[in-house]
Coordinates of C-alpha atoms and ligand atoms in Angstrom, one line a residue:
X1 CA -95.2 -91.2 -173.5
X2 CA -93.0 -91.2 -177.0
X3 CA -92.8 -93.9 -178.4
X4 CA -89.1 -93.8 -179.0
X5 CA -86.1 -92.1 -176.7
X6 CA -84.9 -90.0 -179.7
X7 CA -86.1 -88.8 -183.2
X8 CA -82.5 -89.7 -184.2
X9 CA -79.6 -91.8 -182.6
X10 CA -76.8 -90.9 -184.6
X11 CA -73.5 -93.5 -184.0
X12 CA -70.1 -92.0 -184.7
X13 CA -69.3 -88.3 -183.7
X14 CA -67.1 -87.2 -187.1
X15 CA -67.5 -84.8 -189.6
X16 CA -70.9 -86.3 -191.4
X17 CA -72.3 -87.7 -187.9
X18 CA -72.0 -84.4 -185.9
X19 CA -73.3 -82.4 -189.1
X20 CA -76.5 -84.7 -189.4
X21 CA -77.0 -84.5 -185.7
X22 CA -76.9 -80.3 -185.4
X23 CA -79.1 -79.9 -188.6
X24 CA -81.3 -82.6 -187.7
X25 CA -81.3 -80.8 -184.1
X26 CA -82.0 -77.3 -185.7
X27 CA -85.3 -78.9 -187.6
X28 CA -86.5 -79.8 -184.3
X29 CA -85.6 -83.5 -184.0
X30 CA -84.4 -84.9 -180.7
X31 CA -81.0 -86.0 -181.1
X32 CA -78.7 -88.5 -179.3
X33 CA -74.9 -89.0 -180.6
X34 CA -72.7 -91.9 -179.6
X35 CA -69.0 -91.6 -179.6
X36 CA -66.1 -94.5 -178.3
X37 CA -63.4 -92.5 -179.4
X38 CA -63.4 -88.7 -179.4
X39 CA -65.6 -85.8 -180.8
X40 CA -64.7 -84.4 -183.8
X41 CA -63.7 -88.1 -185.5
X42 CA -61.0 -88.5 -188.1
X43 CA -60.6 -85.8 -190.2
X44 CA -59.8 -83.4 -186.8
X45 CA -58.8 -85.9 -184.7
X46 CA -56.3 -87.8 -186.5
X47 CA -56.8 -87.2 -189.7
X48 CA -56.9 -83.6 -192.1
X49 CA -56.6 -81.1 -189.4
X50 CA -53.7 -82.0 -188.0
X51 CA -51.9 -83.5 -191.1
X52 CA -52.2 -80.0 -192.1
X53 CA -51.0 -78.8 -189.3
X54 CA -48.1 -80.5 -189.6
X55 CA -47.6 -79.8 -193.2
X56 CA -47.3 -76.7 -192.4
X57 CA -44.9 -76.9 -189.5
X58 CA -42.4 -78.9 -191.9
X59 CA -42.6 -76.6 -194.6
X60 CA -40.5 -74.3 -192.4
X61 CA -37.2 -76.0 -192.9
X62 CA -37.2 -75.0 -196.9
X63 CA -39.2 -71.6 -196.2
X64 CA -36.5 -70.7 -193.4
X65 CA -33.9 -71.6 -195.8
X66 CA -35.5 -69.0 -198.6
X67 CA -35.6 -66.6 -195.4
X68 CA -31.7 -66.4 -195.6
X69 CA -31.8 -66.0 -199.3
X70 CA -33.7 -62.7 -198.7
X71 CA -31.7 -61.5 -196.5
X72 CA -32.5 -62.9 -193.1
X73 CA -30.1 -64.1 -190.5
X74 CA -31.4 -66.8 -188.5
X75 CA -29.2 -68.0 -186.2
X76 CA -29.4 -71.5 -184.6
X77 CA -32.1 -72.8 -186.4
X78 CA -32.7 -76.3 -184.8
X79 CA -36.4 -78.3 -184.6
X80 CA -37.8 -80.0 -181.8
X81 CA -40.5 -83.1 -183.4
X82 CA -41.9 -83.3 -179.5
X83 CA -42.7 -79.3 -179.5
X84 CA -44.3 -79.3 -183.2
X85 CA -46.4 -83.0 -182.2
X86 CA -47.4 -81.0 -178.8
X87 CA -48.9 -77.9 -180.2
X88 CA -50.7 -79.9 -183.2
X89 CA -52.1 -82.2 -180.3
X90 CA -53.1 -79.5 -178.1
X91 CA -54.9 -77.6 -181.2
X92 CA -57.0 -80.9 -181.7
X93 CA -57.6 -80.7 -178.3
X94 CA -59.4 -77.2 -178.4
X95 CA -61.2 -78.3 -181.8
X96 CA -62.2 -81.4 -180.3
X97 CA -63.7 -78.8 -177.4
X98 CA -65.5 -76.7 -180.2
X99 CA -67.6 -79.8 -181.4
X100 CA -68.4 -80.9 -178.5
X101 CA -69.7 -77.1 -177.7
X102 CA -71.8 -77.3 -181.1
X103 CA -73.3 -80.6 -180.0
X104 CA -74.6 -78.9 -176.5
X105 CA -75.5 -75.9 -178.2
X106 CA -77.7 -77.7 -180.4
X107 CA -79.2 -79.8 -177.1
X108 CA -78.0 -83.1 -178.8
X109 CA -77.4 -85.7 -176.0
X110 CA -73.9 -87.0 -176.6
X111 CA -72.8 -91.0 -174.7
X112 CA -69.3 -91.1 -174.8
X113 CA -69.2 -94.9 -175.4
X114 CA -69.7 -97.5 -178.4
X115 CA -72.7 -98.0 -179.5
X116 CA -73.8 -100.8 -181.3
X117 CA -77.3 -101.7 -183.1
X118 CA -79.8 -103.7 -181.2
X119 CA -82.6 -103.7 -183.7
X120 CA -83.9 -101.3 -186.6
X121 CA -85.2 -98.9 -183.8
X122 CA -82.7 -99.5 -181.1
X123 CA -78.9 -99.7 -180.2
X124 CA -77.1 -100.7 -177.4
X125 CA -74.5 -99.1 -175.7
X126 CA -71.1 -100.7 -174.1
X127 CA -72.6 -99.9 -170.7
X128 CA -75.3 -102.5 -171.5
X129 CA -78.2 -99.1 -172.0
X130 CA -80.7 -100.1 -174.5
X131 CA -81.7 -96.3 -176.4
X132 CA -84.7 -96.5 -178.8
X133 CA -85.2 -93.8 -181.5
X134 CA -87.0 -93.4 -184.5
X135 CA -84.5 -93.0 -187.2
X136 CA -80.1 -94.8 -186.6
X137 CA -77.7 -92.6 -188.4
X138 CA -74.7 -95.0 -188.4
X139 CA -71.4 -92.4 -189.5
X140 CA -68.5 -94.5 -188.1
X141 CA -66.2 -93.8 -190.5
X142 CA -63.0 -95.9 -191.6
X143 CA -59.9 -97.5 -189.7
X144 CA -56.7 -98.1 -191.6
X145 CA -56.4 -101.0 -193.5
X146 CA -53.7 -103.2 -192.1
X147 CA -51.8 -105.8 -194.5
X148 CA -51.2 -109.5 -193.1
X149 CA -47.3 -110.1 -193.1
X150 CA -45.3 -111.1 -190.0
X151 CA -44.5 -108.4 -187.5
X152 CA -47.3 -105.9 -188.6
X153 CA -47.7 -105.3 -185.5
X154 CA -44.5 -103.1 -184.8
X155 CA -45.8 -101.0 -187.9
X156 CA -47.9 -98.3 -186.8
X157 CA -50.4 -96.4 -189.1
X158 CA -52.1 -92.9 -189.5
X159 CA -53.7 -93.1 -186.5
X160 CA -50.7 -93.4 -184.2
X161 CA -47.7 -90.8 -186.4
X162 CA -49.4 -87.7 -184.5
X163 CA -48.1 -89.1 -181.4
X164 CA -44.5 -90.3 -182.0
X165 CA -42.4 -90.3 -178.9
X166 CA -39.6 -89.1 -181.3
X167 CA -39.3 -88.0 -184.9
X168 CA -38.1 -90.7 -186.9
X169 CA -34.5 -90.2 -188.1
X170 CA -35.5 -93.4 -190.6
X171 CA -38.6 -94.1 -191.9
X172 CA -40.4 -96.3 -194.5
X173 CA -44.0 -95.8 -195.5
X174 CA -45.8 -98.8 -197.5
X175 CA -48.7 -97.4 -200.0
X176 CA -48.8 -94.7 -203.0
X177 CA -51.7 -93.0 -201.9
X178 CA -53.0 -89.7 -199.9
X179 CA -51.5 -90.5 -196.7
X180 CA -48.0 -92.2 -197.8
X181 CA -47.3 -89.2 -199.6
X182 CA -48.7 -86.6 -197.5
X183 CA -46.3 -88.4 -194.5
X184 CA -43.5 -88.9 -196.9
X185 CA -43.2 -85.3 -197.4
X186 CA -44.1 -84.0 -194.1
X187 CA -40.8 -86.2 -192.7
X188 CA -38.6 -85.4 -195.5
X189 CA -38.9 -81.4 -195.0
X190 CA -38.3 -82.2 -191.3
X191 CA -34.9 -84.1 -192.4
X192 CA -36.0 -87.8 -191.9
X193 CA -34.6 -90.4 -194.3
X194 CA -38.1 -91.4 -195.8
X195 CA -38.4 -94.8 -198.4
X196 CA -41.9 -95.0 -199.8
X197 CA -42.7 -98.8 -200.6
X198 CA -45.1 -99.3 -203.2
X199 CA -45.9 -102.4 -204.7
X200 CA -47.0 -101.4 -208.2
X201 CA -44.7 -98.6 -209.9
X202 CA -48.1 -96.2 -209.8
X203 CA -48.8 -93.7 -206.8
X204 CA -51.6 -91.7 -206.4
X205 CA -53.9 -93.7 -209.0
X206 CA -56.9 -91.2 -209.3
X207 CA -54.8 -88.3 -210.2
X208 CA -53.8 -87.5 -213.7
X209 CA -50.3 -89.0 -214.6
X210 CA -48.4 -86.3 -215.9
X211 CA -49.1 -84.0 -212.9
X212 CA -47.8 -87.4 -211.0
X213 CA -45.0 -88.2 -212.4
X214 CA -44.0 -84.2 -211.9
X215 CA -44.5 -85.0 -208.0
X216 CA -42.7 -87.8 -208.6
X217 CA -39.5 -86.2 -209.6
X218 CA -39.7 -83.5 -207.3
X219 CA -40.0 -85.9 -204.6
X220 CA -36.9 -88.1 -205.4
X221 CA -35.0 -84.7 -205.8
X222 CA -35.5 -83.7 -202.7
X223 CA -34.4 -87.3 -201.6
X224 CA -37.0 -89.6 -200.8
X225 CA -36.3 -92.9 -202.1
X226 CA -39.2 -94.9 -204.0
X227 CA -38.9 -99.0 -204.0
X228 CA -41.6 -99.6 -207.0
X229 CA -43.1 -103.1 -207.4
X230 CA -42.1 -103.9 -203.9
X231 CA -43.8 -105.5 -200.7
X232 CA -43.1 -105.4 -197.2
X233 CA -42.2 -109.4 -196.6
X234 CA -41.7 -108.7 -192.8
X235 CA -40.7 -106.4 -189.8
X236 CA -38.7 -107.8 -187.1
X237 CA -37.7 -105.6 -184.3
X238 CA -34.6 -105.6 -183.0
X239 CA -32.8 -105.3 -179.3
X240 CA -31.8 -101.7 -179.6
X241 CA -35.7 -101.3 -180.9
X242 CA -35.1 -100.3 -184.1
X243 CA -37.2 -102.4 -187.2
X244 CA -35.2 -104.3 -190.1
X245 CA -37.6 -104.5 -192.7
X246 CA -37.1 -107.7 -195.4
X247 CA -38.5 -106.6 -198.7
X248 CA -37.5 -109.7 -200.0
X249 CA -34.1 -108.5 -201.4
X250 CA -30.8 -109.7 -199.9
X251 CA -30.6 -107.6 -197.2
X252 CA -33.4 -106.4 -194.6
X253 CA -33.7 -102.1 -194.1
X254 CA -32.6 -100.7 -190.9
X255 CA -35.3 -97.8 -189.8
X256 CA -37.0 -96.4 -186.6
X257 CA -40.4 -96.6 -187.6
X258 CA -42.5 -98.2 -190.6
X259 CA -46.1 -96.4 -191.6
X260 CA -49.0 -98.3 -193.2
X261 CA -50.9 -96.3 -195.3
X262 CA -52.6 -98.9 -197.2
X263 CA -56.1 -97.8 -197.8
X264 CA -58.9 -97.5 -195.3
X265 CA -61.5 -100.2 -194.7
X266 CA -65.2 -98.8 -193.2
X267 CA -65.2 -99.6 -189.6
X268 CA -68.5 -102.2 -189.7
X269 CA -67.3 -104.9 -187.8
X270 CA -68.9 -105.8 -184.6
X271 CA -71.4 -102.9 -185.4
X272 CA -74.7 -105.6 -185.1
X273 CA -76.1 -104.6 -188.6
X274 CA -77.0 -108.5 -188.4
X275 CA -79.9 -107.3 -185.8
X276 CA -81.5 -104.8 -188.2
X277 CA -81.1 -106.9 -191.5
X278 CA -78.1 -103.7 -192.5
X279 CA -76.8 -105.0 -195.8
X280 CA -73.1 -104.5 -196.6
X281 CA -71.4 -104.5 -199.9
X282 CA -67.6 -106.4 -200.8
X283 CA -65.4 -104.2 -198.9
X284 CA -68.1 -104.2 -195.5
X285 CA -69.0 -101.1 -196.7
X286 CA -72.7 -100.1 -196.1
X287 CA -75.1 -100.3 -199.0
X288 CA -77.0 -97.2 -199.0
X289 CA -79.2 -95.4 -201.8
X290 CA -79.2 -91.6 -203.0
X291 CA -81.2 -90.7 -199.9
X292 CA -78.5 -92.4 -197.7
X293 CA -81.1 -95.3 -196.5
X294 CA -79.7 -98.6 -196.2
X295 CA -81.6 -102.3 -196.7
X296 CA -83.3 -101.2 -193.4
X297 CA -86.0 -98.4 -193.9
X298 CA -85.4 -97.0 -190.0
X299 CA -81.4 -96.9 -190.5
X300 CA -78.8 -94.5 -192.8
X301 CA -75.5 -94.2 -193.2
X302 CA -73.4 -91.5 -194.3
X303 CA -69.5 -91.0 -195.0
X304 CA -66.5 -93.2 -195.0
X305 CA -68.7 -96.4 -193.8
X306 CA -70.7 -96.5 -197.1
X307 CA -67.1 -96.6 -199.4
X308 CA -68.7 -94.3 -201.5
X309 CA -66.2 -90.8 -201.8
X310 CA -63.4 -91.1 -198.8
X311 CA -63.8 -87.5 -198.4
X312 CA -64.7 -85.0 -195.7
X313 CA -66.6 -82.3 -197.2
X314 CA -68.3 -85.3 -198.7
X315 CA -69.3 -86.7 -195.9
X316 CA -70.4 -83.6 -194.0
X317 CA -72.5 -83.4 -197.4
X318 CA -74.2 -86.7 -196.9
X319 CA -75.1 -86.0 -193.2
X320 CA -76.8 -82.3 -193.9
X321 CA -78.5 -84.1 -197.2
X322 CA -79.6 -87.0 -194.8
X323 CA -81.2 -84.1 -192.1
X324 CA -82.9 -82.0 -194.8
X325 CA -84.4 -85.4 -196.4
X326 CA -85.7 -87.0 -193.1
X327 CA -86.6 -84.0 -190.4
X328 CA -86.3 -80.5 -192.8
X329 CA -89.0 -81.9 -195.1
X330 CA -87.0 -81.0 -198.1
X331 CA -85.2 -84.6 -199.7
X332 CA -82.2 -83.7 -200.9
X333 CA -79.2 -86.3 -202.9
X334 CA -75.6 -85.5 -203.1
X335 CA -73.6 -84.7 -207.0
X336 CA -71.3 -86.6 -206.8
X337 CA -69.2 -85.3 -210.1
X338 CA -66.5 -82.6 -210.5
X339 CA -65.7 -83.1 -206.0
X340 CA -62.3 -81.7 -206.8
X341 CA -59.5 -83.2 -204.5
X342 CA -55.8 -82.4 -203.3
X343 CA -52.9 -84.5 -201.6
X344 CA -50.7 -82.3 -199.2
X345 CA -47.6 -83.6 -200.8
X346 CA -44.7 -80.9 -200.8
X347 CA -45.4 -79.3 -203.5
X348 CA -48.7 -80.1 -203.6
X349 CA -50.9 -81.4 -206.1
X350 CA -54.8 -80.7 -206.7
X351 CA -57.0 -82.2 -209.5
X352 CA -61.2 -81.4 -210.5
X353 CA -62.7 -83.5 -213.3
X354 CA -61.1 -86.1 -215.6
X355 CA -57.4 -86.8 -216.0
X356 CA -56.4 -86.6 -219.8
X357 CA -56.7 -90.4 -220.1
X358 CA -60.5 -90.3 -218.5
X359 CA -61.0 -87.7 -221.2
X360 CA -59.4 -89.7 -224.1
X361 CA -61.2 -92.2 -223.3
X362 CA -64.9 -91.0 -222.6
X363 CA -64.7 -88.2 -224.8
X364 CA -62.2 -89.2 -227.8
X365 CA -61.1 -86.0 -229.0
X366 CA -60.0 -83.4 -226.3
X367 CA -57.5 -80.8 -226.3
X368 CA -54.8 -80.6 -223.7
X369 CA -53.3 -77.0 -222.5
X370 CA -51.1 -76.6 -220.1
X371 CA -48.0 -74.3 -218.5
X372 CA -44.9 -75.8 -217.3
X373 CA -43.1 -73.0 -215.3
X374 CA -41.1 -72.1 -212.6
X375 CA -43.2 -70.0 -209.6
X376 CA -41.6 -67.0 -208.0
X377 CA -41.7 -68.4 -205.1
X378 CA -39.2 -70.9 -206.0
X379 CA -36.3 -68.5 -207.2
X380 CA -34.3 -68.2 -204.4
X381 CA -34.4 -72.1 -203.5
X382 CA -31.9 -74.3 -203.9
X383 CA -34.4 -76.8 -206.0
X384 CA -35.6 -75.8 -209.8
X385 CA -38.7 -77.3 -209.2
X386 CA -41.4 -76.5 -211.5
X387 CA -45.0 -76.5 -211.3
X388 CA -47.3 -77.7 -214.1
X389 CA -50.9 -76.6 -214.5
X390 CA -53.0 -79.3 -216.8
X391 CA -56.8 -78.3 -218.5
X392 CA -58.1 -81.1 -220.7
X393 CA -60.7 -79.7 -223.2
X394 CA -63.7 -81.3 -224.8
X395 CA -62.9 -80.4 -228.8
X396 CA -66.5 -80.4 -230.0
X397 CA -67.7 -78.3 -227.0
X398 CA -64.9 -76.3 -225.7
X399 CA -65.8 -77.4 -222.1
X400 CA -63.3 -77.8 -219.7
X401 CA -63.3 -81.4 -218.9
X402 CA -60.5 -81.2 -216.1
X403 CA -57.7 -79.0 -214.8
X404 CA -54.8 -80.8 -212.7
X405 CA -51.8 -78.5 -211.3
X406 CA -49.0 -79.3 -208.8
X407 CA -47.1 -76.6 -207.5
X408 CA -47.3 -74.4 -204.2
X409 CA -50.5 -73.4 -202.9
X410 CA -52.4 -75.7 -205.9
X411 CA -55.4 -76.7 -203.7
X412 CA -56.2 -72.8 -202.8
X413 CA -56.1 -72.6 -206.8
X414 CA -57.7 -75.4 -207.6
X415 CA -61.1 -74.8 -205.3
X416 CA -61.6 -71.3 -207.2
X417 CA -61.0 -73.5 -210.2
X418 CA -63.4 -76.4 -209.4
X419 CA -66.1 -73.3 -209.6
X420 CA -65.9 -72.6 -213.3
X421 CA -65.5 -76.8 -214.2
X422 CA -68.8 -77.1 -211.9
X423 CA -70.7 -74.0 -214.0
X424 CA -69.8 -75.8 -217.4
X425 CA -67.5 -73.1 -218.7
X426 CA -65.2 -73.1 -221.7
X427 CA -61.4 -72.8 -222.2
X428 CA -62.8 -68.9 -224.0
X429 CA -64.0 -68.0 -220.4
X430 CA -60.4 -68.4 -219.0
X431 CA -58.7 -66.8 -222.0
X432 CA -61.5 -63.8 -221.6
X433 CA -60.2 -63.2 -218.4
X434 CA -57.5 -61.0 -217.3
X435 CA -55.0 -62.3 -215.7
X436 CA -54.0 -61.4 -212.0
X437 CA -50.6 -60.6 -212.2
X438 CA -47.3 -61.7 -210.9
X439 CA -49.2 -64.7 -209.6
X440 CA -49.1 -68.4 -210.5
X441 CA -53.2 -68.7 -210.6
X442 CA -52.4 -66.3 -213.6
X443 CA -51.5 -69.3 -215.3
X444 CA -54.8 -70.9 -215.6
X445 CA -56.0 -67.7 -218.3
X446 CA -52.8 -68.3 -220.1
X447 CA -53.0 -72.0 -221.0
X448 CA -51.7 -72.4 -224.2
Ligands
LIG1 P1 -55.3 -94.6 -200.8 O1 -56.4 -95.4 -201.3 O2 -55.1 -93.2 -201.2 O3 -54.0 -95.4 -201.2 C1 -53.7 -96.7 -200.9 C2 -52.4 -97.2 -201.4 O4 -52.0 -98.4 -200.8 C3 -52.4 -97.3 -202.9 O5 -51.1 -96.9 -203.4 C4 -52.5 -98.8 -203.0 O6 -51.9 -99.4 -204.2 C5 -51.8 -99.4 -201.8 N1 -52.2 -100.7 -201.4 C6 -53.5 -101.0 -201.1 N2 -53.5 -102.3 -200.6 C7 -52.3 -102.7 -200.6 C8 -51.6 -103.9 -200.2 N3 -52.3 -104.9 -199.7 N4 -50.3 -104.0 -200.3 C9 -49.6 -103.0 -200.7 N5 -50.1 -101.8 -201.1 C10 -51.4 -101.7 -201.0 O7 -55.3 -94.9 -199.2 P2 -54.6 -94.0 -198.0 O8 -54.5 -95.0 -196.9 O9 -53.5 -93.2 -198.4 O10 -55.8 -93.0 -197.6 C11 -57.1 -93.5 -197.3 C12 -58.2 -92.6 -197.8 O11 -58.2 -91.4 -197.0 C13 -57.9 -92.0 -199.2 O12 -58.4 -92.8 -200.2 C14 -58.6 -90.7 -199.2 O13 -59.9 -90.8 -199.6 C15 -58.5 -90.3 -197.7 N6 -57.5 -89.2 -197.5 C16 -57.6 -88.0 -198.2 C17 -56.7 -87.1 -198.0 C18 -56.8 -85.8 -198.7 O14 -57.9 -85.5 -199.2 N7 -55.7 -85.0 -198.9 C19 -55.5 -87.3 -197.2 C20 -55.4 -88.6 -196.6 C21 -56.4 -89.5 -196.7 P3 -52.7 -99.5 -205.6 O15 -52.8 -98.1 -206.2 O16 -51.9 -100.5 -206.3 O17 -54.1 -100.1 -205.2

């Protein structure tokens, strides 16, 4: 008889929990995954995949406009939020399929229910099942963050805009971060009125603030309306079921639906770390060290539960790292620096490395090219936007500290561009290379 069910019990079934289980799986571990929600977790279910998806179906209303520009005639043009929602939510579906497929393939036994942890070698399930294993993987992931102010609870957050009854013909997102702006732009392009409440009069933080306040602009030209140093003071909803927001002005805001997008907090509670001595940090993130071990020597975490990069490629990072270390015989830690990053604003905006003020301030002396232009694409729309392309330059060195665009397509760029910041290169080894012309990646060899 084993001594334990599993080599591995892996809880949460997203993008670092399902990775850890199938590599774990391939070096020959005996896997068990729990999931209460639904395989595939944030980033597919609710979270990247079908934010881009809808990026993308939004962007039509400006790229049918160009259409006419070039000649087309499109008659009729109307859009239908319930047909759009419906094909995004039936390509999650079929994604949500795949993973599940990948799990079987990989003979990892999957308990669609919460599991919880019982002890350092043991978790219980909501069915009341006690499963032993060797090794806990705990990749729950992050909920949104929901602020404490009267009538929250007619807000609704990232998790629930994917299922809208209706498209929102007003709408007010709270937050200057990833998802406020992402949303903000995604109901703009689809003709919503959108206000963006933010309570300091920075968005977007982490990103470098030229390349910001660019988005910035665009953003208000294309109407959005930005309410700097404000706060949400209450939601009250009304008998025709519409919201009136008081911002603590003289008069409340009239809209259909209101968005939190306030920051994520790692989903810990209720988890019984308390039965395996699981230490968590300020935030009730997990404290975990390179390996991805926490205060228990039988139990890791990975991803958005240990607070440590709210990414996804990061976390499918941790999980593989975390199966090579404990079953491929091969310990492996994650580098954490140059993880280059993009927000699906419209335009976007993409950024690797340090932001000039980073650079100022770590390196001193830095140089600062850049390219302010207008991209082809753009000519025959009614809006002059303009994209900028940012590289910040160590002076002693030469090496390319960071490179920050915003423009179309700047996150396809910007990966290619997070390459040559990762190898070390110089600002000579753009300028030694040809540029690929008419395109607007050429700008990065023409920094001047
Ligand atoms: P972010 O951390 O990006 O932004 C949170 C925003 O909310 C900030 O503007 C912050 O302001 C503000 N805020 C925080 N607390 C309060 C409060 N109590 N009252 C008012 N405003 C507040 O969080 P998101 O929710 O947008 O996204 C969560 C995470 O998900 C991101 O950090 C990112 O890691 C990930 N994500 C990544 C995406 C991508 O890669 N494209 C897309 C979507 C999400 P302040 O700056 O003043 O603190």
């Amino acid at each position: 008889m084993a001594e334990f069910n599993y080599d591995l019990f892996v809880i949460g079934a997203g993008s670092g929990g399902v990775r850890a289980a199938r590599i774990s799986a391939s070096h020959g571990a005996k896997v068990a995954i729990a999931e209460e929600h639904r395989v595939g977790g944030t980033c597919v279910i609710r979270g990247c995949v079908p934010k881009k998806m809808l990026v993308y179906g939004s962007m039509f209303a400006e790229e049918l406009g160009h259409a006419e520009n070039y000649g087309w005639t499109l008659a009729d043009k109307s859009f239908d939020w319930p047909t759009l929602r419906d094909f995004v939510n039936g390509d999650v579906d079929r994604l949500e399929g795949l993973y599940g497929k990948t799990l079987e393939s990989h003979e990892v036994d999957l308990y669609a229910e919460r599991a919880t942890i019982a002890g350092p070698n043991s978790v219980r399930l909501a069915s009341g099942r006690e499963i032993t294993a060797k090794y806990i993987l705990i990749a729950v992931g992050s909920w949104p963050a929901m602020p404490d102010f009267p009538g929250v609870e007619h807000c609704i957050s990232s998790n629930e805009v994917f299922h809208l009854e209706e498209q929102p013909q007003c709408l007010m997102v709270m937050g200057g971060g990833y998802i406020a702006m992402e949303f903000a732009g995604i109901f703009n392009a689809l003709g919503s009125e959108v206000t963006v409440v933010n309570r300091s009069d920075r968005i977007l933080r982490s990103y470098d603030e030229q390349i910001v306040e660019r988005m910035l602009h665009i953003a208000m030209g294309r109407g959005i309306d930005f309410k700097m140093h404000s706060q949400i003071q209450s939601v009250e909803k009304t008998e025709d079921g519409c919201l009136l927001v008081d911002l603590g002005g003289a008069n409340k805001q009239r809209v259909d639906q209101v968005l939190i997008a306030t920051g994520r907090t790692p989903k810990t509670a209720g988890l019984g770390l308390e039965n395996a001595g699981v230490e968590l940090g300020e935030k009730g993130e997990i404290k975990v060290d390179e390996f991805n071990r926490t205060s228990c020597s039988s139990i890791y975490a990975v991803g958005d539960v240990t607070d440590r990069v709210q990414l996804t490629p990061v976390a499918i990072r941790e999980g593989h790292a975390f199966a090579d270390t404990v079953f491929g015989e091969n310990p492996r830690t994650i580098d954490y620096d140059h993880i280059p990053s993009a927000v699906f604003s419209q335009p976007p905006l993409a950024g690797v490395g340090l932001t000039e003020k980073q650079a100022r301030q770590q390196y001193g002396n830095v140089k600062v090219y850049s390219s302010d232009f207008r991209p082809m694409k753009n000519i025959f729309s009614p809006h002059a936007e303009r994209g900028l392309y940012k590289m910040i330059v160590d002076e002693a060195s030469e090496k390319v500290l960071g490179i920050h665009m915003i423009g179309p397509e700047s996150p396809e760029i910007l990966q290619v561009a997070a390459v040559a910041l990762k190898a070390g290169l110089t600002k000579q080894a753009f300028d030694d290379t040809v540029a690929l012309h008419p395109s607007m990646a050429e700008e990065l060899v023409l920094l001047k």
